[in-house]
GROMACS .gro file of C-alpha atoms in nm:
model
  510
    1UNK     CA    1   0.000   0.000   0.000
    2UNK     CA    2   0.135   0.342  -0.095
    3UNK     CA    3   0.231   0.567   0.196
    4UNK     CA    4   0.046   0.900   0.147
    5UNK     CA    5   0.345   1.085   0.294
    6UNK     CA    6   0.578   0.967   0.018
    7UNK     CA    7   0.461   1.227  -0.234
    8UNK     CA    8   0.533   1.503   0.016
    9UNK     CA    9   0.881   1.365   0.083
   10UNK     CA   10   0.944   1.364  -0.293
   11UNK     CA   11   0.819   1.724  -0.310
   12UNK     CA   12   1.071   1.819  -0.041
   13UNK     CA   13   1.355   1.661  -0.239
   14UNK     CA   14   1.244   1.844  -0.554
   15UNK     CA   15   1.232   2.172  -0.362
   16UNK     CA   16   1.583   2.110  -0.232
   17UNK     CA   17   1.713   2.046  -0.584
   18UNK     CA   18   1.543   2.358  -0.716
   19UNK     CA   19   1.667   2.576  -0.434
   20UNK     CA   20   2.025   2.457  -0.467
   21UNK     CA   21   2.005   2.518  -0.843
   22UNK     CA   22   1.882   2.874  -0.785
   23UNK     CA   23   1.540   2.832  -0.949
   24UNK     CA   24   1.337   3.151  -0.885
   25UNK     CA   25   1.021   2.968  -0.774
   26UNK     CA   26   1.215   2.760  -0.522
   27UNK     CA   27   1.394   3.069  -0.388
   28UNK     CA   28   1.058   3.245  -0.343
   29UNK     CA   29   0.907   2.946  -0.163
   30UNK     CA   30   1.197   2.935   0.084
   31UNK     CA   31   1.184   3.312   0.134
   32UNK     CA   32   0.811   3.292   0.204
   33UNK     CA   33   0.838   3.031   0.479
   34UNK     CA   34   1.185   3.122   0.612
   35UNK     CA   35   1.252   2.777   0.763
   36UNK     CA   36   1.576   2.894   0.927
   37UNK     CA   37   1.652   3.228   1.088
   38UNK     CA   38   2.011   3.155   1.186
   39UNK     CA   39   2.156   3.171   0.835
   40UNK     CA   40   2.271   2.809   0.847
   41UNK     CA   41   2.253   2.580   0.545
   42UNK     CA   42   1.913   2.421   0.496
   43UNK     CA   43   1.870   2.059   0.595
   44UNK     CA   44   1.624   1.799   0.469
   45UNK     CA   45   1.401   1.872   0.769
   46UNK     CA   46   1.380   2.237   0.663
   47UNK     CA   47   1.247   2.143   0.319
   48UNK     CA   48   0.993   1.912   0.482
   49UNK     CA   49   0.888   2.205   0.702
   50UNK     CA   50   0.824   2.418   0.392
   51UNK     CA   51   0.613   2.142   0.237
   52UNK     CA   52   0.411   2.113   0.560
   53UNK     CA   53   0.353   2.489   0.571
   54UNK     CA   54   0.245   2.493   0.208
   55UNK     CA   55  -0.013   2.230   0.297
   56UNK     CA   56  -0.143   2.442   0.587
   57UNK     CA   57   0.025   2.244   0.867
   58UNK     CA   58   0.243   2.416   1.126
   59UNK     CA   59   0.527   2.163   1.105
   60UNK     CA   60   0.621   1.838   0.933
   61UNK     CA   61   0.576   1.631   1.253
   62UNK     CA   62   0.226   1.775   1.299
   63UNK     CA   63   0.139   1.696   0.938
   64UNK     CA   64   0.285   1.347   0.959
   65UNK     CA   65   0.099   1.270   1.281
   66UNK     CA   66  -0.233   1.399   1.144
   67UNK     CA   67  -0.211   1.200   0.821
   68UNK     CA   68  -0.103   0.884   1.000
   69UNK     CA   69  -0.383   0.922   1.258
   70UNK     CA   70  -0.688   0.994   1.042
   71UNK     CA   71  -0.570   0.954   0.683
   72UNK     CA   72  -0.470   1.207   0.421
   73UNK     CA   73  -0.816   1.319   0.310
   74UNK     CA   74  -0.962   1.380   0.655
   75UNK     CA   75  -0.638   1.530   0.788
   76UNK     CA   76  -0.633   1.781   0.504
   77UNK     CA   77  -0.999   1.869   0.557
   78UNK     CA   78  -0.951   1.920   0.931
   79UNK     CA   79  -0.648   2.138   0.866
   80UNK     CA   80  -0.838   2.336   0.606
   81UNK     CA   81  -1.114   2.388   0.865
   82UNK     CA   82  -0.862   2.510   1.123
   83UNK     CA   83  -0.709   2.756   0.878
   84UNK     CA   84  -1.048   2.882   0.763
   85UNK     CA   85  -1.165   2.940   1.121
   86UNK     CA   86  -0.838   3.112   1.207
   87UNK     CA   87  -0.865   3.341   0.903
   88UNK     CA   88  -1.235   3.413   0.950
   89UNK     CA   89  -1.334   3.253   0.617
   90UNK     CA   90  -1.690   3.176   0.719
   91UNK     CA   91  -1.798   3.068   0.372
   92UNK     CA   92  -1.523   2.808   0.353
   93UNK     CA   93  -1.608   2.685   0.704
   94UNK     CA   94  -1.976   2.648   0.618
   95UNK     CA   95  -1.892   2.458   0.300
   96UNK     CA   96  -1.656   2.219   0.481
   97UNK     CA   97  -1.909   2.147   0.756
   98UNK     CA   98  -2.186   2.083   0.504
   99UNK     CA   99  -1.962   1.833   0.324
  100UNK     CA  100  -1.844   1.659   0.642
  101UNK     CA  101  -2.075   1.738   0.939
  102UNK     CA  102  -1.859   1.549   1.193
  103UNK     CA  103  -1.533   1.710   1.083
  104UNK     CA  104  -1.476   1.874   1.424
  105UNK     CA  105  -1.555   1.558   1.623
  106UNK     CA  106  -1.350   1.537   1.944
  107UNK     CA  107  -1.177   1.872   1.873
  108UNK     CA  108  -1.284   2.098   2.161
  109UNK     CA  109  -1.110   2.408   2.025
  110UNK     CA  110  -1.281   2.368   1.689
  111UNK     CA  111  -1.623   2.337   1.854
  112UNK     CA  112  -1.555   2.662   2.041
  113UNK     CA  113  -1.449   2.833   1.718
  114UNK     CA  114  -1.755   2.695   1.539
  115UNK     CA  115  -1.969   2.855   1.812
  116UNK     CA  116  -2.131   2.516   1.867
  117UNK     CA  117  -2.302   2.546   2.207
  118UNK     CA  118  -2.435   2.191   2.222
  119UNK     CA  119  -2.101   2.025   2.141
  120UNK     CA  120  -1.910   2.248   2.383
  121UNK     CA  121  -2.158   2.170   2.660
  122UNK     CA  122  -2.136   1.795   2.592
  123UNK     CA  123  -1.757   1.787   2.597
  124UNK     CA  124  -1.735   2.003   2.911
  125UNK     CA  125  -1.987   1.779   3.085
  126UNK     CA  126  -1.762   1.482   3.017
  127UNK     CA  127  -1.435   1.667   3.096
  128UNK     CA  128  -1.461   2.010   3.266
  129UNK     CA  129  -1.082   2.055   3.253
  130UNK     CA  130  -1.107   2.118   2.877
  131UNK     CA  131  -1.204   2.477   2.959
  132UNK     CA  132  -0.855   2.557   3.083
  133UNK     CA  133  -0.642   2.337   2.857
  134UNK     CA  134  -0.484   2.461   2.537
  135UNK     CA  135  -0.653   2.321   2.228
  136UNK     CA  136  -0.379   2.337   1.968
  137UNK     CA  137  -0.206   2.675   1.981
  138UNK     CA  138  -0.478   2.856   2.180
  139UNK     CA  139  -0.689   2.834   2.490
  140UNK     CA  140  -1.059   2.758   2.423
  141UNK     CA  141  -1.157   3.114   2.516
  142UNK     CA  142  -0.929   3.250   2.245
  143UNK     CA  143  -1.069   3.007   1.987
  144UNK     CA  144  -1.416   3.136   2.074
  145UNK     CA  145  -1.329   3.506   2.081
  146UNK     CA  146  -1.136   3.517   1.756
  147UNK     CA  147  -1.404   3.333   1.557
  148UNK     CA  148  -1.621   3.516   1.304
  149UNK     CA  149  -1.877   3.235   1.290
  150UNK     CA  150  -2.114   3.432   1.513
  151UNK     CA  151  -2.162   3.673   1.222
  152UNK     CA  152  -2.327   3.411   0.999
  153UNK     CA  153  -2.544   3.253   1.268
  154UNK     CA  154  -2.888   3.385   1.364
  155UNK     CA  155  -2.813   3.369   1.737
  156UNK     CA  156  -2.435   3.390   1.701
  157UNK     CA  157  -2.371   3.660   1.959
  158UNK     CA  158  -2.589   3.497   2.222
  159UNK     CA  159  -2.435   3.155   2.156
  160UNK     CA  160  -2.084   3.288   2.196
  161UNK     CA  161  -2.182   3.445   2.529
  162UNK     CA  162  -2.330   3.112   2.640
  163UNK     CA  163  -2.005   2.931   2.555
  164UNK     CA  164  -1.794   3.196   2.731
  165UNK     CA  165  -2.012   3.159   3.039
  166UNK     CA  166  -1.961   2.781   3.035
  167UNK     CA  167  -1.585   2.820   2.997
  168UNK     CA  168  -1.559   3.063   3.289
  169UNK     CA  169  -1.784   2.844   3.503
  170UNK     CA  170  -1.529   2.569   3.448
  171UNK     CA  171  -1.226   2.780   3.538
  172UNK     CA  172  -1.134   2.980   3.226
  173UNK     CA  173  -0.975   3.324   3.275
  174UNK     CA  174  -1.129   3.606   3.069
  175UNK     CA  175  -0.791   3.780   3.052
  176UNK     CA  176  -0.581   3.478   2.947
  177UNK     CA  177  -0.515   3.532   2.579
  178UNK     CA  178  -0.258   3.442   2.317
  179UNK     CA  179   0.085   3.567   2.216
  180UNK     CA  180   0.143   3.660   1.852
  181UNK     CA  181   0.485   3.779   1.736
  182UNK     CA  182   0.583   3.828   2.102
  183UNK     CA  183   0.279   4.053   2.164
  184UNK     CA  184   0.011   3.946   2.417
  185UNK     CA  185  -0.341   3.959   2.275
  186UNK     CA  186  -0.636   3.929   2.512
  187UNK     CA  187  -0.970   3.755   2.450
  188UNK     CA  188  -1.127   4.103   2.458
  189UNK     CA  189  -0.901   4.217   2.174
  190UNK     CA  190  -0.998   3.915   1.967
  191UNK     CA  191  -1.371   3.950   2.036
  192UNK     CA  192  -1.397   4.325   1.992
  193UNK     CA  193  -1.105   4.461   1.794
  194UNK     CA  194  -1.056   4.163   1.566
  195UNK     CA  195  -1.402   4.026   1.486
  196UNK     CA  196  -1.641   4.288   1.625
  197UNK     CA  197  -1.852   4.054   1.839
  198UNK     CA  198  -2.018   4.325   2.045
  199UNK     CA  199  -2.233   4.095   2.260
  200UNK     CA  200  -1.936   3.883   2.360
  201UNK     CA  201  -1.716   4.188   2.419
  202UNK     CA  202  -1.976   4.341   2.650
  203UNK     CA  203  -2.003   4.013   2.841
  204UNK     CA  204  -1.625   3.990   2.879
  205UNK     CA  205  -1.605   4.346   3.017
  206UNK     CA  206  -1.890   4.278   3.257
  207UNK     CA  207  -1.707   3.969   3.378
  208UNK     CA  208  -1.368   4.118   3.448
  209UNK     CA  209  -1.190   4.168   3.116
  210UNK     CA  210  -0.928   4.445   3.129
  211UNK     CA  211  -1.024   4.732   2.894
  212UNK     CA  212  -0.665   4.859   2.911
  213UNK     CA  213  -0.504   4.556   2.747
  214UNK     CA  214  -0.290   4.762   2.509
  215UNK     CA  215  -0.475   4.661   2.191
  216UNK     CA  216  -0.854   4.670   2.221
  217UNK     CA  217  -0.902   5.048   2.223
  218UNK     CA  218  -0.679   5.098   1.919
  219UNK     CA  219  -0.850   4.828   1.715
  220UNK     CA  220  -1.200   4.925   1.826
  221UNK     CA  221  -1.161   5.226   1.597
  222UNK     CA  222  -1.148   4.989   1.297
  223UNK     CA  223  -1.501   4.848   1.329
  224UNK     CA  224  -1.673   5.100   1.104
  225UNK     CA  225  -1.875   5.238   1.397
  226UNK     CA  226  -1.806   5.395   1.736
  227UNK     CA  227  -1.998   5.143   1.950
  228UNK     CA  228  -1.691   4.939   2.046
  229UNK     CA  229  -1.499   5.252   2.141
  230UNK     CA  230  -1.789   5.377   2.352
  231UNK     CA  231  -1.817   5.039   2.524
  232UNK     CA  232  -1.450   5.036   2.622
  233UNK     CA  233  -1.449   5.397   2.741
  234UNK     CA  234  -1.762   5.326   2.948
  235UNK     CA  235  -1.568   5.048   3.123
  236UNK     CA  236  -1.270   5.266   3.202
  237UNK     CA  237  -1.039   5.242   2.901
  238UNK     CA  238  -0.768   5.512   2.908
  239UNK     CA  239  -0.675   5.648   2.562
  240UNK     CA  240  -0.344   5.798   2.671
  241UNK     CA  241  -0.038   5.645   2.502
  242UNK     CA  242  -0.244   5.402   2.296
  243UNK     CA  243  -0.238   5.566   1.949
  244UNK     CA  244  -0.615   5.510   1.941
  245UNK     CA  245  -0.668   5.880   1.860
  246UNK     CA  246  -0.441   5.860   1.558
  247UNK     CA  247  -0.610   5.540   1.440
  248UNK     CA  248  -0.952   5.705   1.465
  249UNK     CA  249  -0.811   5.990   1.259
  250UNK     CA  250  -0.711   5.740   0.990
  251UNK     CA  251  -1.085   5.704   0.922
  252UNK     CA  252  -1.151   6.080   0.953
  253UNK     CA  253  -1.420   5.999   1.210
  254UNK     CA  254  -1.540   6.309   1.393
  255UNK     CA  255  -1.743   6.094   1.633
  256UNK     CA  256  -1.455   5.869   1.737
  257UNK     CA  257  -1.203   6.153   1.758
  258UNK     CA  258  -1.436   6.351   1.985
  259UNK     CA  259  -1.500   6.047   2.206
  260UNK     CA  260  -1.129   5.992   2.259
  261UNK     CA  261  -1.042   6.357   2.314
  262UNK     CA  262  -1.328   6.388   2.563
  263UNK     CA  263  -1.193   6.082   2.745
  264UNK     CA  264  -0.852   6.241   2.790
  265UNK     CA  265  -0.651   6.161   2.478
  266UNK     CA  266  -0.364   6.410   2.450
  267UNK     CA  267  -0.338   6.554   2.095
  268UNK     CA  268   0.019   6.673   2.165
  269UNK     CA  269   0.142   6.331   2.273
  270UNK     CA  270   0.450   6.236   2.074
  271UNK     CA  271   0.568   6.590   2.002
  272UNK     CA  272   0.932   6.685   2.056
  273UNK     CA  273   0.840   6.885   2.367
  274UNK     CA  274   0.628   6.602   2.507
  275UNK     CA  275   0.908   6.352   2.445
  276UNK     CA  276   1.161   6.577   2.617
  277UNK     CA  277   0.929   6.622   2.915
  278UNK     CA  278   0.830   6.258   2.958
  279UNK     CA  279   1.143   6.086   2.829
  280UNK     CA  280   0.910   5.877   2.613
  281UNK     CA  281   0.941   5.894   2.237
  282UNK     CA  282   0.607   5.757   2.129
  283UNK     CA  283   0.392   5.802   1.821
  284UNK     CA  284   0.312   6.113   1.625
  285UNK     CA  285   0.134   6.429   1.749
  286UNK     CA  286  -0.221   6.464   1.624
  287UNK     CA  287  -0.176   6.766   1.396
  288UNK     CA  288   0.116   6.604   1.217
  289UNK     CA  289  -0.092   6.289   1.182
  290UNK     CA  290  -0.376   6.499   1.042
  291UNK     CA  291  -0.135   6.610   0.769
  292UNK     CA  292  -0.043   6.246   0.692
  293UNK     CA  293  -0.403   6.136   0.669
  294UNK     CA  294  -0.551   6.440   0.495
  295UNK     CA  295  -0.800   6.490   0.776
  296UNK     CA  296  -1.097   6.715   0.709
  297UNK     CA  297  -1.180   7.052   0.862
  298UNK     CA  298  -1.417   6.917   1.132
  299UNK     CA  299  -1.150   6.679   1.264
  300UNK     CA  300  -0.878   6.946   1.253
  301UNK     CA  301  -1.109   7.190   1.435
  302UNK     CA  302  -1.176   6.933   1.707
  303UNK     CA  303  -0.805   6.879   1.761
  304UNK     CA  304  -0.746   7.253   1.794
  305UNK     CA  305  -1.047   7.287   2.027
  306UNK     CA  306  -0.903   7.020   2.258
  307UNK     CA  307  -0.563   7.183   2.279
  308UNK     CA  308  -0.357   7.057   1.985
  309UNK     CA  309  -0.068   7.305   1.962
  310UNK     CA  310   0.023   7.411   1.605
  311UNK     CA  311   0.359   7.534   1.733
  312UNK     CA  312   0.470   7.188   1.846
  313UNK     CA  313   0.728   7.008   1.632
  314UNK     CA  314   0.788   6.641   1.561
  315UNK     CA  315   1.132   6.516   1.467
  316UNK     CA  316   1.214   6.885   1.423
  317UNK     CA  317   0.938   6.951   1.169
  318UNK     CA  318   0.640   7.182   1.217
  319UNK     CA  319   0.279   7.077   1.163
  320UNK     CA  320   0.246   7.348   0.899
  321UNK     CA  321   0.539   7.210   0.700
  322UNK     CA  322   0.389   6.863   0.725
  323UNK     CA  323   0.056   6.995   0.600
  324UNK     CA  324   0.225   7.150   0.296
  325UNK     CA  325   0.443   6.847   0.221
  326UNK     CA  326   0.152   6.603   0.239
  327UNK     CA  327  -0.094   6.835   0.070
  328UNK     CA  328  -0.346   6.898   0.347
  329UNK     CA  329  -0.445   7.252   0.254
  330UNK     CA  330  -0.724   7.257   0.514
  331UNK     CA  331  -0.476   7.208   0.796
  332UNK     CA  332  -0.223   7.449   0.642
  333UNK     CA  333  -0.491   7.718   0.613
  334UNK     CA  334  -0.601   7.671   0.976
  335UNK     CA  335  -0.245   7.708   1.102
  336UNK     CA  336  -0.174   8.008   0.879
  337UNK     CA  337  -0.490   8.174   1.010
  338UNK     CA  338  -0.334   8.148   1.356
  339UNK     CA  339  -0.024   8.324   1.227
  340UNK     CA  340   0.196   8.018   1.268
  341UNK     CA  341   0.392   7.892   0.973
  342UNK     CA  342   0.757   7.831   0.906
  343UNK     CA  343   0.967   7.870   0.590
  344UNK     CA  344   1.039   7.547   0.404
  345UNK     CA  345   1.375   7.430   0.273
  346UNK     CA  346   1.438   7.325  -0.088
  347UNK     CA  347   1.341   6.959  -0.042
  348UNK     CA  348   1.024   7.048   0.148
  349UNK     CA  349   0.930   7.302  -0.119
  350UNK     CA  350   0.970   7.039  -0.393
  351UNK     CA  351   0.763   6.790  -0.193
  352UNK     CA  352   0.498   7.056  -0.137
  353UNK     CA  353   0.477   7.126  -0.510
  354UNK     CA  354   0.446   6.753  -0.583
  355UNK     CA  355   0.157   6.738  -0.335
  356UNK     CA  356  -0.043   6.956  -0.574
  357UNK     CA  357   0.013   6.705  -0.854
  358UNK     CA  358   0.259   6.931  -1.034
  359UNK     CA  359   0.613   6.811  -1.107
  360UNK     CA  360   0.874   7.056  -0.979
  361UNK     CA  361   1.204   7.109  -1.156
  362UNK     CA  362   1.493   6.895  -1.039
  363UNK     CA  363   1.534   6.565  -0.856
  364UNK     CA  364   1.555   6.459  -0.493
  365UNK     CA  365   1.822   6.225  -0.366
  366UNK     CA  366   1.622   5.985  -0.145
  367UNK     CA  367   1.926   5.935   0.078
  368UNK     CA  368   1.900   6.302   0.175
  369UNK     CA  369   1.534   6.289   0.266
  370UNK     CA  370   1.455   6.332   0.637
  371UNK     CA  371   1.340   5.997   0.773
  372UNK     CA  372   0.985   6.125   0.832
  373UNK     CA  373   0.950   6.172   0.455
  374UNK     CA  374   1.136   5.861   0.337
  375UNK     CA  375   0.819   5.651   0.314
  376UNK     CA  376   0.589   5.927   0.194
  377UNK     CA  377   0.463   5.711  -0.094
  378UNK     CA  378   0.356   5.448   0.153
  379UNK     CA  379   0.184   5.705   0.373
  380UNK     CA  380  -0.030   5.859   0.100
  381UNK     CA  381  -0.108   5.587  -0.153
  382UNK     CA  382  -0.419   5.454   0.022
  383UNK     CA  383  -0.577   5.801   0.043
  384UNK     CA  384  -0.843   5.902  -0.213
  385UNK     CA  385  -0.729   6.102  -0.514
  386UNK     CA  386  -0.357   6.072  -0.447
  387UNK     CA  387  -0.244   5.916  -0.775
  388UNK     CA  388  -0.133   6.250  -0.930
  389UNK     CA  389   0.064   6.318  -0.609
  390UNK     CA  390   0.225   5.973  -0.631
  391UNK     CA  391   0.322   6.022  -0.994
  392UNK     CA  392   0.477   6.360  -0.919
  393UNK     CA  393   0.685   6.212  -0.635
  394UNK     CA  394   0.810   5.931  -0.857
  395UNK     CA  395   0.897   6.185  -1.126
  396UNK     CA  396   1.130   6.370  -0.889
  397UNK     CA  397   1.313   6.059  -0.779
  398UNK     CA  398   1.134   5.897  -0.486
  399UNK     CA  399   1.181   5.521  -0.455
  400UNK     CA  400   0.873   5.351  -0.596
  401UNK     CA  401   0.972   4.993  -0.503
  402UNK     CA  402   1.121   5.059  -0.158
  403UNK     CA  403   1.000   4.813   0.109
  404UNK     CA  404   0.883   4.979   0.430
  405UNK     CA  405   0.977   4.871   0.782
  406UNK     CA  406   0.755   4.564   0.740
  407UNK     CA  407   0.909   4.474   0.406
  408UNK     CA  408   0.591   4.577   0.221
  409UNK     CA  409   0.646   4.747  -0.114
  410UNK     CA  410   0.417   5.016  -0.259
  411UNK     CA  411   0.269   4.779  -0.518
  412UNK     CA  412   0.191   4.527  -0.242
  413UNK     CA  413   0.034   4.797  -0.027
  414UNK     CA  414  -0.180   4.911  -0.318
  415UNK     CA  415  -0.295   4.549  -0.354
  416UNK     CA  416  -0.366   4.520   0.020
  417UNK     CA  417  -0.593   4.823  -0.012
  418UNK     CA  418  -0.765   4.697  -0.327
  419UNK     CA  419  -0.658   5.006  -0.525
  420UNK     CA  420  -0.646   4.878  -0.881
  421UNK     CA  421  -0.557   5.214  -1.039
  422UNK     CA  422  -0.265   5.274  -0.802
  423UNK     CA  423  -0.147   4.914  -0.827
  424UNK     CA  424  -0.167   4.931  -1.206
  425UNK     CA  425   0.052   5.241  -1.205
  426UNK     CA  426   0.322   5.075  -0.995
  427UNK     CA  427   0.310   4.763  -1.213
  428UNK     CA  428   0.393   4.979  -1.516
  429UNK     CA  429   0.717   5.072  -1.338
  430UNK     CA  430   0.822   4.703  -1.336
  431UNK     CA  431   0.855   4.638  -0.962
  432UNK     CA  432   1.000   4.318  -0.818
  433UNK     CA  433   0.703   4.080  -0.844
  434UNK     CA  434   0.892   3.808  -0.659
  435UNK     CA  435   0.940   4.017  -0.346
  436UNK     CA  436   0.835   3.851  -0.020
  437UNK     CA  437   0.757   4.087   0.269
  438UNK     CA  438   0.831   4.034   0.637
  439UNK     CA  439   0.494   3.866   0.687
  440UNK     CA  440   0.582   3.604   0.427
  441UNK     CA  441   0.346   3.769   0.181
  442UNK     CA  442   0.379   3.774  -0.196
  443UNK     CA  443   0.189   4.018  -0.415
  444UNK     CA  444  -0.094   3.769  -0.468
  445UNK     CA  445  -0.125   3.663  -0.105
  446UNK     CA  446  -0.107   4.025   0.014
  447UNK     CA  447  -0.403   4.112  -0.207
  448UNK     CA  448  -0.599   3.814  -0.073
  449UNK     CA  449  -0.519   3.898   0.288
  450UNK     CA  450  -0.625   4.259   0.231
  451UNK     CA  451  -0.958   4.138   0.093
  452UNK     CA  452  -1.023   3.967   0.426
  453UNK     CA  453  -0.847   4.179   0.687
  454UNK     CA  454  -0.820   4.540   0.572
  455UNK     CA  455  -1.066   4.742   0.786
  456UNK     CA  456  -1.155   4.943   0.473
  457UNK     CA  457  -1.180   4.642   0.243
  458UNK     CA  458  -1.536   4.729   0.142
  459UNK     CA  459  -1.396   5.016  -0.064
  460UNK     CA  460  -1.142   4.804  -0.251
  461UNK     CA  461  -1.163   4.621  -0.584
  462UNK     CA  462  -0.969   4.310  -0.497
  463UNK     CA  463  -1.071   4.106  -0.800
  464UNK     CA  464  -0.935   4.379  -1.027
  465UNK     CA  465  -0.610   4.374  -0.828
  466UNK     CA  466  -0.586   3.996  -0.853
  467UNK     CA  467  -0.642   4.017  -1.228
  468UNK     CA  468  -0.365   4.278  -1.263
  469UNK     CA  469  -0.123   4.054  -1.072
  470UNK     CA  470  -0.219   3.743  -1.267
  471UNK     CA  471  -0.196   3.932  -1.596
  472UNK     CA  472   0.166   4.003  -1.502
  473UNK     CA  473   0.223   3.628  -1.479
  474UNK     CA  474   0.251   3.574  -1.104
  475UNK     CA  475   0.201   3.212  -1.005
  476UNK     CA  476  -0.141   3.102  -0.880
  477UNK     CA  477  -0.103   2.848  -0.596
  478UNK     CA  478  -0.367   2.577  -0.611
  479UNK     CA  479  -0.435   2.638  -0.241
  480UNK     CA  480  -0.551   2.990  -0.331
  481UNK     CA  481  -0.849   2.865  -0.529
  482UNK     CA  482  -1.064   2.795  -0.226
  483UNK     CA  483  -0.874   2.993   0.036
  484UNK     CA  484  -1.073   3.316   0.029
  485UNK     CA  485  -1.375   3.374   0.247
  486UNK     CA  486  -1.535   3.569  -0.040
  487UNK     CA  487  -1.727   3.347  -0.282
  488UNK     CA  488  -1.674   3.591  -0.569
  489UNK     CA  489  -1.294   3.572  -0.525
  490UNK     CA  490  -1.306   3.193  -0.510
  491UNK     CA  491  -1.512   3.186  -0.827
  492UNK     CA  492  -1.278   3.427  -1.006
  493UNK     CA  493  -0.964   3.232  -0.917
  494UNK     CA  494  -1.124   2.898  -1.000
  495UNK     CA  495  -1.224   3.025  -1.344
  496UNK     CA  496  -0.878   3.172  -1.398
  497UNK     CA  497  -0.719   2.836  -1.315
  498UNK     CA  498  -0.956   2.661  -1.555
  499UNK     CA  499  -0.875   2.905  -1.836
  500UNK     CA  500  -0.500   2.917  -1.768
  501UNK     CA  501  -0.399   2.587  -1.607
  502UNK     CA  502  -0.033   2.648  -1.687
  503UNK     CA  503  -0.025   2.935  -1.436
  504UNK     CA  504  -0.136   2.713  -1.148
  505UNK     CA  505   0.135   2.577  -0.919
  506UNK     CA  506   0.104   2.305  -0.657
  507UNK     CA  507   0.297   2.499  -0.391
  508UNK     CA  508   0.274   2.835  -0.226
  509UNK     CA  509   0.118   2.977   0.090
  510UNK     CA  510  -0.182   3.207   0.082
   0.00000   0.00000   0.00000
């Protein structure tokens, strides 16, 4: 009888041969997974690890154990279910459960994530200690709180509260969360800031969850409404030194900005004077951030009303200069009306001209740019109507394929935001389509992740972005065909694979 693991072992050997021969696809696959961080030569186990990751398993031993325990087909389906629940792909989850109703059998964490009250109750009745034991990488409370399944169930919010109540009754801690990239993330963050489960978030706060967990207030601004922010502030959340004010400004929300300022957010936090006084160099003062984000008059007026000081500097630069450089004429006019503006140097004057969409004479050496302007393309490209500004900056020498601090390039960021016109412009400049960012994301996977996780994804045209990338010839991993939670994206990619089978590859992480 053929061992189902043999084909994966052969795939690892083929990957090794390709990598050692310098084949571009093999190099990209290794760069995506990064099996070793110590710079040492790759071993056979490292190639097996890549194969496991590409098949949605955390490690080769985990994959091997799963396949040997329940068989290849069921193991792959269970793993696909885990990944879909983790990524919030409710459509994929529903499809998997319709095909195999008992797929989560004996998996307590999966039942919590599925928001399955009856199954959770049954398993806790038989073994109450399950409430406090890790189920895979997370505690059951985290599985529950980070699940989006409540959003596609008629009584989803109430059911998630019922499960949380059962978990706590059996010893679970409402503040015991997870750690991601060395950052602690509480159940409250997952329930409120990540998936927007308002009923569960309210229950957690009423049952002892800490509103000052370092993440929830910031991410509550991303829900598309102010209810989560109001809930946290009602339970004692402190907006100081959280960057929640600046995140609310990213959405130009007068309501959220006023809520935070009224609750004590300091609009001058992060300024040079504030940093010198507190010894804490944190964030960006609100008026400078308003320049970045092209905030409207009502938001700017609120900041000034609550004490934002136009005379404060950040990294030695005035708010007025920032307003001119980034093109926020509303903010520049408000500051000028107060009689506060500073002369600009040659580079700032050129950047200010480019902000109008005009191309100034001359070129800028990017190495001479102050660090606050080095990633100006990244800062503005997701804002409406900024394409002429982008083109003018590129025309005077700014780096159009420069990865930011997260390794994300402008073309990838345009894809993350679903901005087909901006992405199309960068593609015409011939960027590095094989670039892998610090998250392990390629251009294609970054677009797909943006379609599911960008707080402003409703405004993006992700299918158009996927088509642009595929038209450029980027590989289409087979795993991508059913990976998206959006049925229209799954249908588009499936049709593309049918029409262009030669572009489909059997590897790759999405």
